[in-house]
XYZ file of C-alpha atoms in Angstrom:
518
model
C 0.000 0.000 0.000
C 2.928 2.756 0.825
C 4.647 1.779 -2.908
C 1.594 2.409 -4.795
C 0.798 5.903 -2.736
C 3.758 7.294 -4.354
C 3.600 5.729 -7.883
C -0.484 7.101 -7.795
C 0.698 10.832 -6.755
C 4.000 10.286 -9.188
C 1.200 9.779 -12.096
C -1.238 12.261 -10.843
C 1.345 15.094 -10.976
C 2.233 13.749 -14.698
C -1.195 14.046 -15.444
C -1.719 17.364 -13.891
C 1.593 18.062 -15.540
C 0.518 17.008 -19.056
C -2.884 19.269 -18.832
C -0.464 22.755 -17.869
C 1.491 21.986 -20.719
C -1.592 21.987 -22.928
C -3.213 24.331 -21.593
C -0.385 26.801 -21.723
C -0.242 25.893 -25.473
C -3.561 26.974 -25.775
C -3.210 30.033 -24.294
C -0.237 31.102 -25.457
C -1.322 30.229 -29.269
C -4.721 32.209 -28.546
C -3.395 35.290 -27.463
C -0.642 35.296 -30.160
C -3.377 35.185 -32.802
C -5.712 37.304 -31.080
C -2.774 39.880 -31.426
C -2.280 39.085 -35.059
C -5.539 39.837 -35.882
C -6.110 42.987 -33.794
C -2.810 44.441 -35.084
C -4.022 44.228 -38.302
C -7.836 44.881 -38.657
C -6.994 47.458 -35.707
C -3.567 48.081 -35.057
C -2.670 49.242 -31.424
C -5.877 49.617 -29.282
C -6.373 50.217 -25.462
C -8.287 48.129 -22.857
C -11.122 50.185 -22.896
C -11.945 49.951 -26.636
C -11.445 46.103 -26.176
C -13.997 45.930 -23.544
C -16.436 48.489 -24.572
C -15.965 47.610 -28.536
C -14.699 43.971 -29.760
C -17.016 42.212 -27.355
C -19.849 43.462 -28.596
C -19.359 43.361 -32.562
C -22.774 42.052 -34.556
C -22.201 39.549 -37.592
C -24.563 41.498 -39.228
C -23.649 45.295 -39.639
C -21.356 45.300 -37.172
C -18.116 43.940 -38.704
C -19.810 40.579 -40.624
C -16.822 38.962 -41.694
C -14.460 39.598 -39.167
C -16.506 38.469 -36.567
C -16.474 34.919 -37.978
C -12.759 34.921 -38.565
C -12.235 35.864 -35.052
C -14.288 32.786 -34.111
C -12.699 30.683 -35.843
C -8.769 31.870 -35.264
C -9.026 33.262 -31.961
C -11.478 30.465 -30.493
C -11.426 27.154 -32.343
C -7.854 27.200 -34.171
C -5.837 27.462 -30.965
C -8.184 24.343 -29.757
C -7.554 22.604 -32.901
C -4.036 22.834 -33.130
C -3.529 22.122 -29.254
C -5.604 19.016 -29.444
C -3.817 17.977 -32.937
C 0.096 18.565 -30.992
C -1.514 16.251 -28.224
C -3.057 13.773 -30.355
C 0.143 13.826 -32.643
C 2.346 13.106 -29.006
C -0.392 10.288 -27.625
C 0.322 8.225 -30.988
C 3.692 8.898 -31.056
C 4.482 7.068 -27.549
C 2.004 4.194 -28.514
C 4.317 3.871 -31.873
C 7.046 3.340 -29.580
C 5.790 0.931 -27.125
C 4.338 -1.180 -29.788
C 8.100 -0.780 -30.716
C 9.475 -1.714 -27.095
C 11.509 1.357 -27.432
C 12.438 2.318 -23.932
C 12.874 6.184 -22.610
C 16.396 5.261 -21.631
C 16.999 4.050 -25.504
C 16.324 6.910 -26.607
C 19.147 9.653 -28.204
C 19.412 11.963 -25.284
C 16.111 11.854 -24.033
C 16.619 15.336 -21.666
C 17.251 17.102 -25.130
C 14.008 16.784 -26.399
C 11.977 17.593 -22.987
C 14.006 20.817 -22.546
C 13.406 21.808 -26.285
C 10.022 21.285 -25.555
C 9.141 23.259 -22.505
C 11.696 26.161 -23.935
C 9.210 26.350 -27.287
C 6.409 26.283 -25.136
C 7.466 28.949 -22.743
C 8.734 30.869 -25.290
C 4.898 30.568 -26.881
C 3.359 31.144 -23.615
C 5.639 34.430 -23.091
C 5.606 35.608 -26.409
C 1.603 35.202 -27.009
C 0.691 36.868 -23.501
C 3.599 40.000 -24.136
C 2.462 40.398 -27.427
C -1.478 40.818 -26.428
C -0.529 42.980 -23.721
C 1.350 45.670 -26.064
C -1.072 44.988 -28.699
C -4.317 46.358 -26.047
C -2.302 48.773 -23.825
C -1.913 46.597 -20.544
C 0.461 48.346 -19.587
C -0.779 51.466 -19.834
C -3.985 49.927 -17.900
C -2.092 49.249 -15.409
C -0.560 52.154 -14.749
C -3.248 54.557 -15.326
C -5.207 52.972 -11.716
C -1.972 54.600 -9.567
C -2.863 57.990 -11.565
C -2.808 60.963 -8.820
C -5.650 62.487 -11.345
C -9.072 61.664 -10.953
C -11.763 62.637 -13.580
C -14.434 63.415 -11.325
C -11.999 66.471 -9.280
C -12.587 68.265 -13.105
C -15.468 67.287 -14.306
C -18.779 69.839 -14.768
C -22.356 68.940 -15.242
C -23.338 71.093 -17.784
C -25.797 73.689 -16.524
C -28.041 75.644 -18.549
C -28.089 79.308 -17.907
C -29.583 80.876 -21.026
C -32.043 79.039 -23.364
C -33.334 81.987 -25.092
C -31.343 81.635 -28.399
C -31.932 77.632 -28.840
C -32.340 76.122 -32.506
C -32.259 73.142 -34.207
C -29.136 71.033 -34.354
C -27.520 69.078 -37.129
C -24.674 67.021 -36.278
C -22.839 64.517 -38.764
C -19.922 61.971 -37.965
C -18.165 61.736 -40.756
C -16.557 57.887 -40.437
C -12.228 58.074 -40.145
C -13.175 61.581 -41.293
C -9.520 62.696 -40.958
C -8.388 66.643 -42.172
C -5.248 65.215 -43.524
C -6.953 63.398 -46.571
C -7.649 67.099 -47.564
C -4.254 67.185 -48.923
C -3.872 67.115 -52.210
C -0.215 66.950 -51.679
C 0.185 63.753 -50.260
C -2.862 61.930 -51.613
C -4.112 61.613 -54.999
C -7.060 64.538 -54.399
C -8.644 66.534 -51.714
C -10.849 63.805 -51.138
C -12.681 66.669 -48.374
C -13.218 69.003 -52.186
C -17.141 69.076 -51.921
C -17.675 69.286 -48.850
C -15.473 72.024 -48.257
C -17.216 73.842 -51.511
C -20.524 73.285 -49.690
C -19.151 74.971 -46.673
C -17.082 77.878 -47.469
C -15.573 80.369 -44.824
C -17.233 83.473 -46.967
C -20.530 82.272 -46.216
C -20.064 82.117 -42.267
C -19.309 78.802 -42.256
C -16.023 77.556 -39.345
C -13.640 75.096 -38.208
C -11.580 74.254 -35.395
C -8.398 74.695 -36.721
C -6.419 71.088 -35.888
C -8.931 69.392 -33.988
C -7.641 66.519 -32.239
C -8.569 63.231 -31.093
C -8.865 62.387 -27.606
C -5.749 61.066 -25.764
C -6.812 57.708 -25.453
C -9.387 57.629 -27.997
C -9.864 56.381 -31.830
C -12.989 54.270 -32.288
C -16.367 55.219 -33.144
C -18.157 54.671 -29.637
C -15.335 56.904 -28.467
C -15.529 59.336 -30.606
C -19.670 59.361 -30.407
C -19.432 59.331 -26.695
C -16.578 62.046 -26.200
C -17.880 64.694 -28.116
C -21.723 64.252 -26.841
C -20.769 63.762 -23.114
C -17.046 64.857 -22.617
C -15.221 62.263 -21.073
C -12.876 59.154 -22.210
C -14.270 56.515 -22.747
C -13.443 53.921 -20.456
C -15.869 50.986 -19.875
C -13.370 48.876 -18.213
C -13.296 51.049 -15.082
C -17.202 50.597 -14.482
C -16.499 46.855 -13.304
C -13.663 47.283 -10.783
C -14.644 47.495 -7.313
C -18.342 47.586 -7.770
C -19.970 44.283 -7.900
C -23.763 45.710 -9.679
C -22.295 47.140 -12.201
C -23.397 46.709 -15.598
C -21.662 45.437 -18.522
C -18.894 47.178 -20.802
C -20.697 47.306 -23.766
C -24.473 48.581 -22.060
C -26.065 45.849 -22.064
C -27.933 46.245 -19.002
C -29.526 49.306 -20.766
C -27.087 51.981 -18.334
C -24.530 52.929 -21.079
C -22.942 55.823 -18.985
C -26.384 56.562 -17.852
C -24.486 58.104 -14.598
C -23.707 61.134 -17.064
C -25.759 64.168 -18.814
C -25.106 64.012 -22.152
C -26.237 66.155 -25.543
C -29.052 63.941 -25.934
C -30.343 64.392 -22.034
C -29.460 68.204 -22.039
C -31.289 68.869 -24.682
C -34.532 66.513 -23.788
C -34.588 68.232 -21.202
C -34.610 71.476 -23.103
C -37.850 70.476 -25.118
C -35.869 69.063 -28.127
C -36.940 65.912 -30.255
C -33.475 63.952 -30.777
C -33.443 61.390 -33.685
C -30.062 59.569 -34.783
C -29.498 57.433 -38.432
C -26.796 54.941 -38.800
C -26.128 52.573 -41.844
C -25.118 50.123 -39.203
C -26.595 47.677 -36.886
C -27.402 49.838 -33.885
C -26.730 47.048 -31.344
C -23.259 46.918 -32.594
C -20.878 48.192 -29.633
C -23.705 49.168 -27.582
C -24.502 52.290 -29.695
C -28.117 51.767 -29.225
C -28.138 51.444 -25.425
C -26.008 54.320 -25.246
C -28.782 56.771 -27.516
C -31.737 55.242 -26.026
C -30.354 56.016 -22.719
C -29.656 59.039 -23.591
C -32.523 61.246 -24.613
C -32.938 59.812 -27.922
C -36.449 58.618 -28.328
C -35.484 57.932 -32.590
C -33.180 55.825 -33.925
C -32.916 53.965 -37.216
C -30.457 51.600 -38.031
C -29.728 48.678 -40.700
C -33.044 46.520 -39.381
C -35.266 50.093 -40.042
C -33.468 50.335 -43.518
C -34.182 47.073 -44.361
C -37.804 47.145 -43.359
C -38.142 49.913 -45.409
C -37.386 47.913 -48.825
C -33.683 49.292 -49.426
C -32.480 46.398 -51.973
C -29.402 44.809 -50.871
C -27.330 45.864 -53.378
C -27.628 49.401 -51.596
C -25.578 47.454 -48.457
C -22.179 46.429 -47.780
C -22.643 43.252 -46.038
C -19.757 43.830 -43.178
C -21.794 47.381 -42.020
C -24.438 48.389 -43.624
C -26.697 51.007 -45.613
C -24.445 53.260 -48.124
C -24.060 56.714 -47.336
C -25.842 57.754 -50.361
C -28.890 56.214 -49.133
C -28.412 57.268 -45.977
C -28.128 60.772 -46.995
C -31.665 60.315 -48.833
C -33.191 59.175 -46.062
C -31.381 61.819 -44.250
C -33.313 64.268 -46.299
C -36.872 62.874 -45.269
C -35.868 63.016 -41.427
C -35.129 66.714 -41.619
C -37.761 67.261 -43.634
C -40.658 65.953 -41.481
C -38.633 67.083 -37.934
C -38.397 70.878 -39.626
C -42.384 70.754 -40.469
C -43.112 69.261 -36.529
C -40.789 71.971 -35.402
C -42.537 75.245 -37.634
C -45.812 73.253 -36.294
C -45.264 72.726 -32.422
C -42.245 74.694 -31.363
C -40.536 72.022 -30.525
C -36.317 72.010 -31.994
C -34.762 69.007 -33.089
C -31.503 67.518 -32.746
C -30.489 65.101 -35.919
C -27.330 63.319 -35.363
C -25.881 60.952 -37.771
C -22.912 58.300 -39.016
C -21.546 57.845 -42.208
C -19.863 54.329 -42.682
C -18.730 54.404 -46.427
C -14.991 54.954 -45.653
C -14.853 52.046 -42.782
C -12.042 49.761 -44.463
C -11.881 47.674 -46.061
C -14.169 50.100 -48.123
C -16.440 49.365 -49.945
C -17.413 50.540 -53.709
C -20.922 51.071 -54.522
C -22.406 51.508 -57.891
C -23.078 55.313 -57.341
C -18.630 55.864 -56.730
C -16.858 56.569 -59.517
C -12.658 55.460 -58.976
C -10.482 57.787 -60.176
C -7.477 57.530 -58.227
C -5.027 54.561 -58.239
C -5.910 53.943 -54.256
C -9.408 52.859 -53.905
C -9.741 54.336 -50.403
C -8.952 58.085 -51.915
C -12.248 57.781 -54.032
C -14.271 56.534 -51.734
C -13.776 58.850 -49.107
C -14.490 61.565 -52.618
C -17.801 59.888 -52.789
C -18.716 59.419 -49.193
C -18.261 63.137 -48.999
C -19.851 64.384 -52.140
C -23.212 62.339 -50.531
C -22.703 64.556 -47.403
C -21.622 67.744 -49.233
C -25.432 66.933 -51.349
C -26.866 66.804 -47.906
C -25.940 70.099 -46.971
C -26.529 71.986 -50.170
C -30.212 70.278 -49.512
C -30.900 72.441 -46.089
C -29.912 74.895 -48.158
C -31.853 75.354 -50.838
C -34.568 74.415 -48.179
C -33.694 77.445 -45.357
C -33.037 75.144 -42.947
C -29.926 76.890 -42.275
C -31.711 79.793 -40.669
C -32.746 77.937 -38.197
C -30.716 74.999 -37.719
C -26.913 74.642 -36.490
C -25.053 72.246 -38.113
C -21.962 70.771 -36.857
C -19.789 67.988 -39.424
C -17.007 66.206 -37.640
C -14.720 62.859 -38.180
C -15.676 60.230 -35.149
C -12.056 59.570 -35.298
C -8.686 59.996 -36.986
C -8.338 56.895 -39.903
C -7.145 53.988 -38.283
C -3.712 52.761 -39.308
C -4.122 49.143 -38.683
C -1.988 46.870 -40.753
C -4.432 46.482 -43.265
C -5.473 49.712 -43.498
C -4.030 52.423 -46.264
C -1.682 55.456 -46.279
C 0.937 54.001 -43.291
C 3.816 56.163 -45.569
C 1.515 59.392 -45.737
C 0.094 58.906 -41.719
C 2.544 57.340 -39.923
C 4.760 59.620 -38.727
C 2.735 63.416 -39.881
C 2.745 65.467 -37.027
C -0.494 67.164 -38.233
C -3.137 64.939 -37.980
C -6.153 66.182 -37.402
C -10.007 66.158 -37.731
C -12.354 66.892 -40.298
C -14.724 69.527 -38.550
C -17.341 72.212 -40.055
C -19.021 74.123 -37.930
C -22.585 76.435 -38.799
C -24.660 78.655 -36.499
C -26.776 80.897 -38.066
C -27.090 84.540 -36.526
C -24.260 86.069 -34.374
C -21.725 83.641 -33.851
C -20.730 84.206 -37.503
C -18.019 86.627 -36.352
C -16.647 84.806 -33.432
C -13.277 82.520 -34.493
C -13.484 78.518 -32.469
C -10.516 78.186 -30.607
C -7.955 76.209 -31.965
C -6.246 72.491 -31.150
C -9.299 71.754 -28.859
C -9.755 67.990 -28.652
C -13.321 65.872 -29.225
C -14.041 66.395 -25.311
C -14.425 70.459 -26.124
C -16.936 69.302 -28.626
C -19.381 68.392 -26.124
C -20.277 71.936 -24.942
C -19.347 73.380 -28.303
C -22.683 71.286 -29.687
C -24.788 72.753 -26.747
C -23.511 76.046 -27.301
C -24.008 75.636 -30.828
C -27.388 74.878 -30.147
C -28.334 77.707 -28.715
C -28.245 77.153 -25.153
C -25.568 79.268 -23.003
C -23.940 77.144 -20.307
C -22.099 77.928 -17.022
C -18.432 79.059 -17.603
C -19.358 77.241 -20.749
C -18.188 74.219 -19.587
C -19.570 70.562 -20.254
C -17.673 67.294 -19.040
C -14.092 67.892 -19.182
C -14.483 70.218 -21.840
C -15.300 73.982 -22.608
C -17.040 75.291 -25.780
C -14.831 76.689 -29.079
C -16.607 79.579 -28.793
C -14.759 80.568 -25.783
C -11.612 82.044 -26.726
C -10.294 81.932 -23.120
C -10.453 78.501 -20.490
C -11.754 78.941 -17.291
C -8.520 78.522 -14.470
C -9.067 74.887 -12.763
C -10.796 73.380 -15.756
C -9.579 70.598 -17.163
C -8.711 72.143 -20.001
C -6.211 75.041 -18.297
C -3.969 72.031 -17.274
C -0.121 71.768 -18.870
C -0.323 69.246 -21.694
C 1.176 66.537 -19.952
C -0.900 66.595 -16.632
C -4.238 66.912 -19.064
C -2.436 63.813 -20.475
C -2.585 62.005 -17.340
C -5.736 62.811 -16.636
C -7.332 61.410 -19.846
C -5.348 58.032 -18.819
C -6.605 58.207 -15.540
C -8.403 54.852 -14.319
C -10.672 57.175 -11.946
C -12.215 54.243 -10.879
C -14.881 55.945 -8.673
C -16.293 58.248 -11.703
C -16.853 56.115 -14.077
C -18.242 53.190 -11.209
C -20.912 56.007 -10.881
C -20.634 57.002 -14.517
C -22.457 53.024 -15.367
C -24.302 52.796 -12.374
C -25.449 55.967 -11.223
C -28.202 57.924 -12.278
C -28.111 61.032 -14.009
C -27.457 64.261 -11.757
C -29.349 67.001 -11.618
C -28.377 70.117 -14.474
């Protein structure tokens, strides 16, 4: 009985051994691919946009394709090729025991076993390390000992003066980068029409270099920056706080801690509608508007209900832009007549998706340039460009501010276009436009204001005239001056930190808190 104790626990620890090794092959192989594939469909991303982004991706209109190739690479190759190595070793030994080939006939047996657990330490480390540069862990980890917190800075946005408010336009312009305007590095100003249809001479303005958020670069980002002006950080609302609700919003409480543009202006009497091409489930976007004071939305399922054929959708997204600018045209129109009717001001908000890559070429886009991308970001913006020329020809403009901004800068994944023109150009910027019709004509936006300034800049832009004209962590462009102890007054580098900041505590109450008072 005491000899076979020790041969039992001798075999149990080989066993227990055995199942590490595998499972460490697993795990390294899975995170090694997984940072394969989000290096090149995304290139460098942080934790946040993992958890508030990739788990929450639709396979239809929300990145079709890719969401089955993640599937099957990320979660059944690594299980595959695991179970094939251990298969391959199980037949192996029975090969040599049908053989009577003892271990201790074997050619340096040691040799083998230490090759062995080198390669698969060497997978294990190199799988995990490359995952963790490839989504920021690092960064993660350092931004929870941050002396900055979010919540010392941030300001509810409190309406002082409504007298002036009007109806809002505002249109994301997908990877609607500034630098594609130039026609020195790319083929053409692929920005041409749009900037025709919204010329400085007529009162139209920009924020000269707008930048994207430190920490920021994906749609829900950009969406959620500039309409409630703060980073976007979904990670933070699970630490420490066991009721929380998901990343992506799936307990309906996307940031529903925060006043937004949406709830700001709800509670200013406004109607707010939003149109996407996309499926509006996709990242949460739909939680996020319907929590916040949008009572409209229409999305791929609306388009599709309405009869679009499919050869007006791109199967990985959605509805074309050109479509989406038609339909576009009906919203305002009918939200223009309710507003001459009952008073009541609108706020349309809407997303382009033609110049998500790969891109896609509809019928209606005519090529012209050697670099596919370059004319479809022509056409996308020609559909917009028609958009606005429609309000005016209508007079909506009278009435109705319009705002036109990129969600983001263009990703430079690598599988994306233009590395040798974006890569290393210190002047990236965003697209932006920027109308308000009546006195703000003469007044110039302040300059190299990130997305979080757009927040109050919309309100503002709105008509409604906010305390210190601050919003979130951001004050309006049409403040020339920042107030001292907003976020904004801070030396580069500490506003830096900031943005990185975990600030645990805000954002906890940012997903699970309700809405304060404004």
């Amino acid at each position: 009985m005491s000899g076979r104790t020790p041969r039992a626990l001798k075999r149990a620890c080989v066993i227990l051994g055995t199942v590490l090794v595998y499972v460490l092959i697993w795990a390294g192989l899975t995170t090694l691919i997984a940072a394969i594939g989000i290096r090149h469909f995304w290139g460098r991303i942080s934790v946040s946009q993992m958890l508030t982004n990739l788990v929450s991706v639709q396979t239809d209109g929300g990145g079709g394709s890719l969401v089955w190739m993640g599937l099957f690479f990320v979660g059944i190759l690594p299980i595959v090729i695991t179970l094939g190595i251990a298969v391959f070793r199980y037949y192996r030994h029975r090969r040599r025991k049908r053989l009577g080939i003892a271990p201790s006939q074997q050619r340096a047996p040691w040799i083998g076993r230490s090759v062995s657990v080198v390669m698969v330490m060497a997978l294990t480390i190199g799988g995990t390390s490359a995952f963790a540069t490839t989504v920021g862990v690092g960064d993660f980890i350092r931004s929870a000992s941050s002396p900055y917190n979010v919540a010392d800075y941030y300001k509810n946005p409190q309406v002082i003066d409504n007298a002036n408010k009007r109806n809002l336009v505002t249109i994301y312009l997908e990877s609607g980068e500034q630098t594609l305007a130039d026609d020195q590095l790319f083929e053409k100003d692929a920005f041409k029409s749009l900037e025709d249809a919204t010329p400085e001479s007529e009162g139209w303005q920009s924020v000269d270099s707008l930048q994207q958020y430190n920490g920021g670069g994906w749609t829900m980002a950009g969406l959620t920056s500039t309409q409630c002006g703060v980073p976007l950080k979904g990670a933070s609302s699970a630490i420490g706080s066991a009721g929380s609700s998901s990343d992506d919003g799936s307990s309906g409480n996307y940031l529903g801690g925060l006043n937004c543009v949406g709830d700001v202006l709800g509670k200013q009497g406004y109607k707010n509608a939003f149109l996407g091409g996309a499926n509006g489930s996709f990242a949460g976007k739909d939680k996020f508007l319907g929590g916040h004071g949008y009572t409209e939305e229409k999305d791929l399922d609306d388009w599709r209900a309405m009869g679009e054929p499919e050869k007006n959708f791109r199967s990985d997204w959605g509805l074309s832009d050109q479509r989406l600018m038609s339909h576009a045209k009906d919203e305002i129109d009918q939200l223009h007549a309710d507003a001459e009717k009952t008073g009541q001001p609108f706020n349309l908000s809407m997303l382009t998706l033609d110049t998500h890559e790969p891109v896609h070429i509809y019928d209606y886009c005519n090529v012209d340039t050697k670099s596919d991308v370059t004319s479809v970001f022509a056409c996308s913006m020609e559909q917009v460009a028609g958009y606005v020329n429609y309000m005016k020809e209508k007079g909506y403009l009278d009435d109705t501010a319009v705002v036109i901004m990129g969600d983001h800068l263009k990703h430079m994944s690598a599988g994306d276009a233009f590395h040798e023109e974006l890569d290393n150009n210190p002047n990236r910027s965003i697209f932006n436009r920027v109308w308000v019709p009546g006195d703000k004509k003469s007044t110039s936006l302040r300059p190299r204001i990130d997305q979080l300034n757009m927040f109050p800049t919309l309100l503002e832009a709105a008509g409604l005239e906010l305390k210190d004209h601050e919003a979130g962590l951001g004050v309006s462009a049409f403040e020339e001056t920042v107030p001292e102890g907003s976020a904004q007054s801070l030396p580069p580098d500490q506003y830096a930190t900031l943005l990185d900041s975990l600030s645990s505590s805000f954002y906890n109450r940012a997903w699970t808190g309700t809405k304060p008072e404004n």
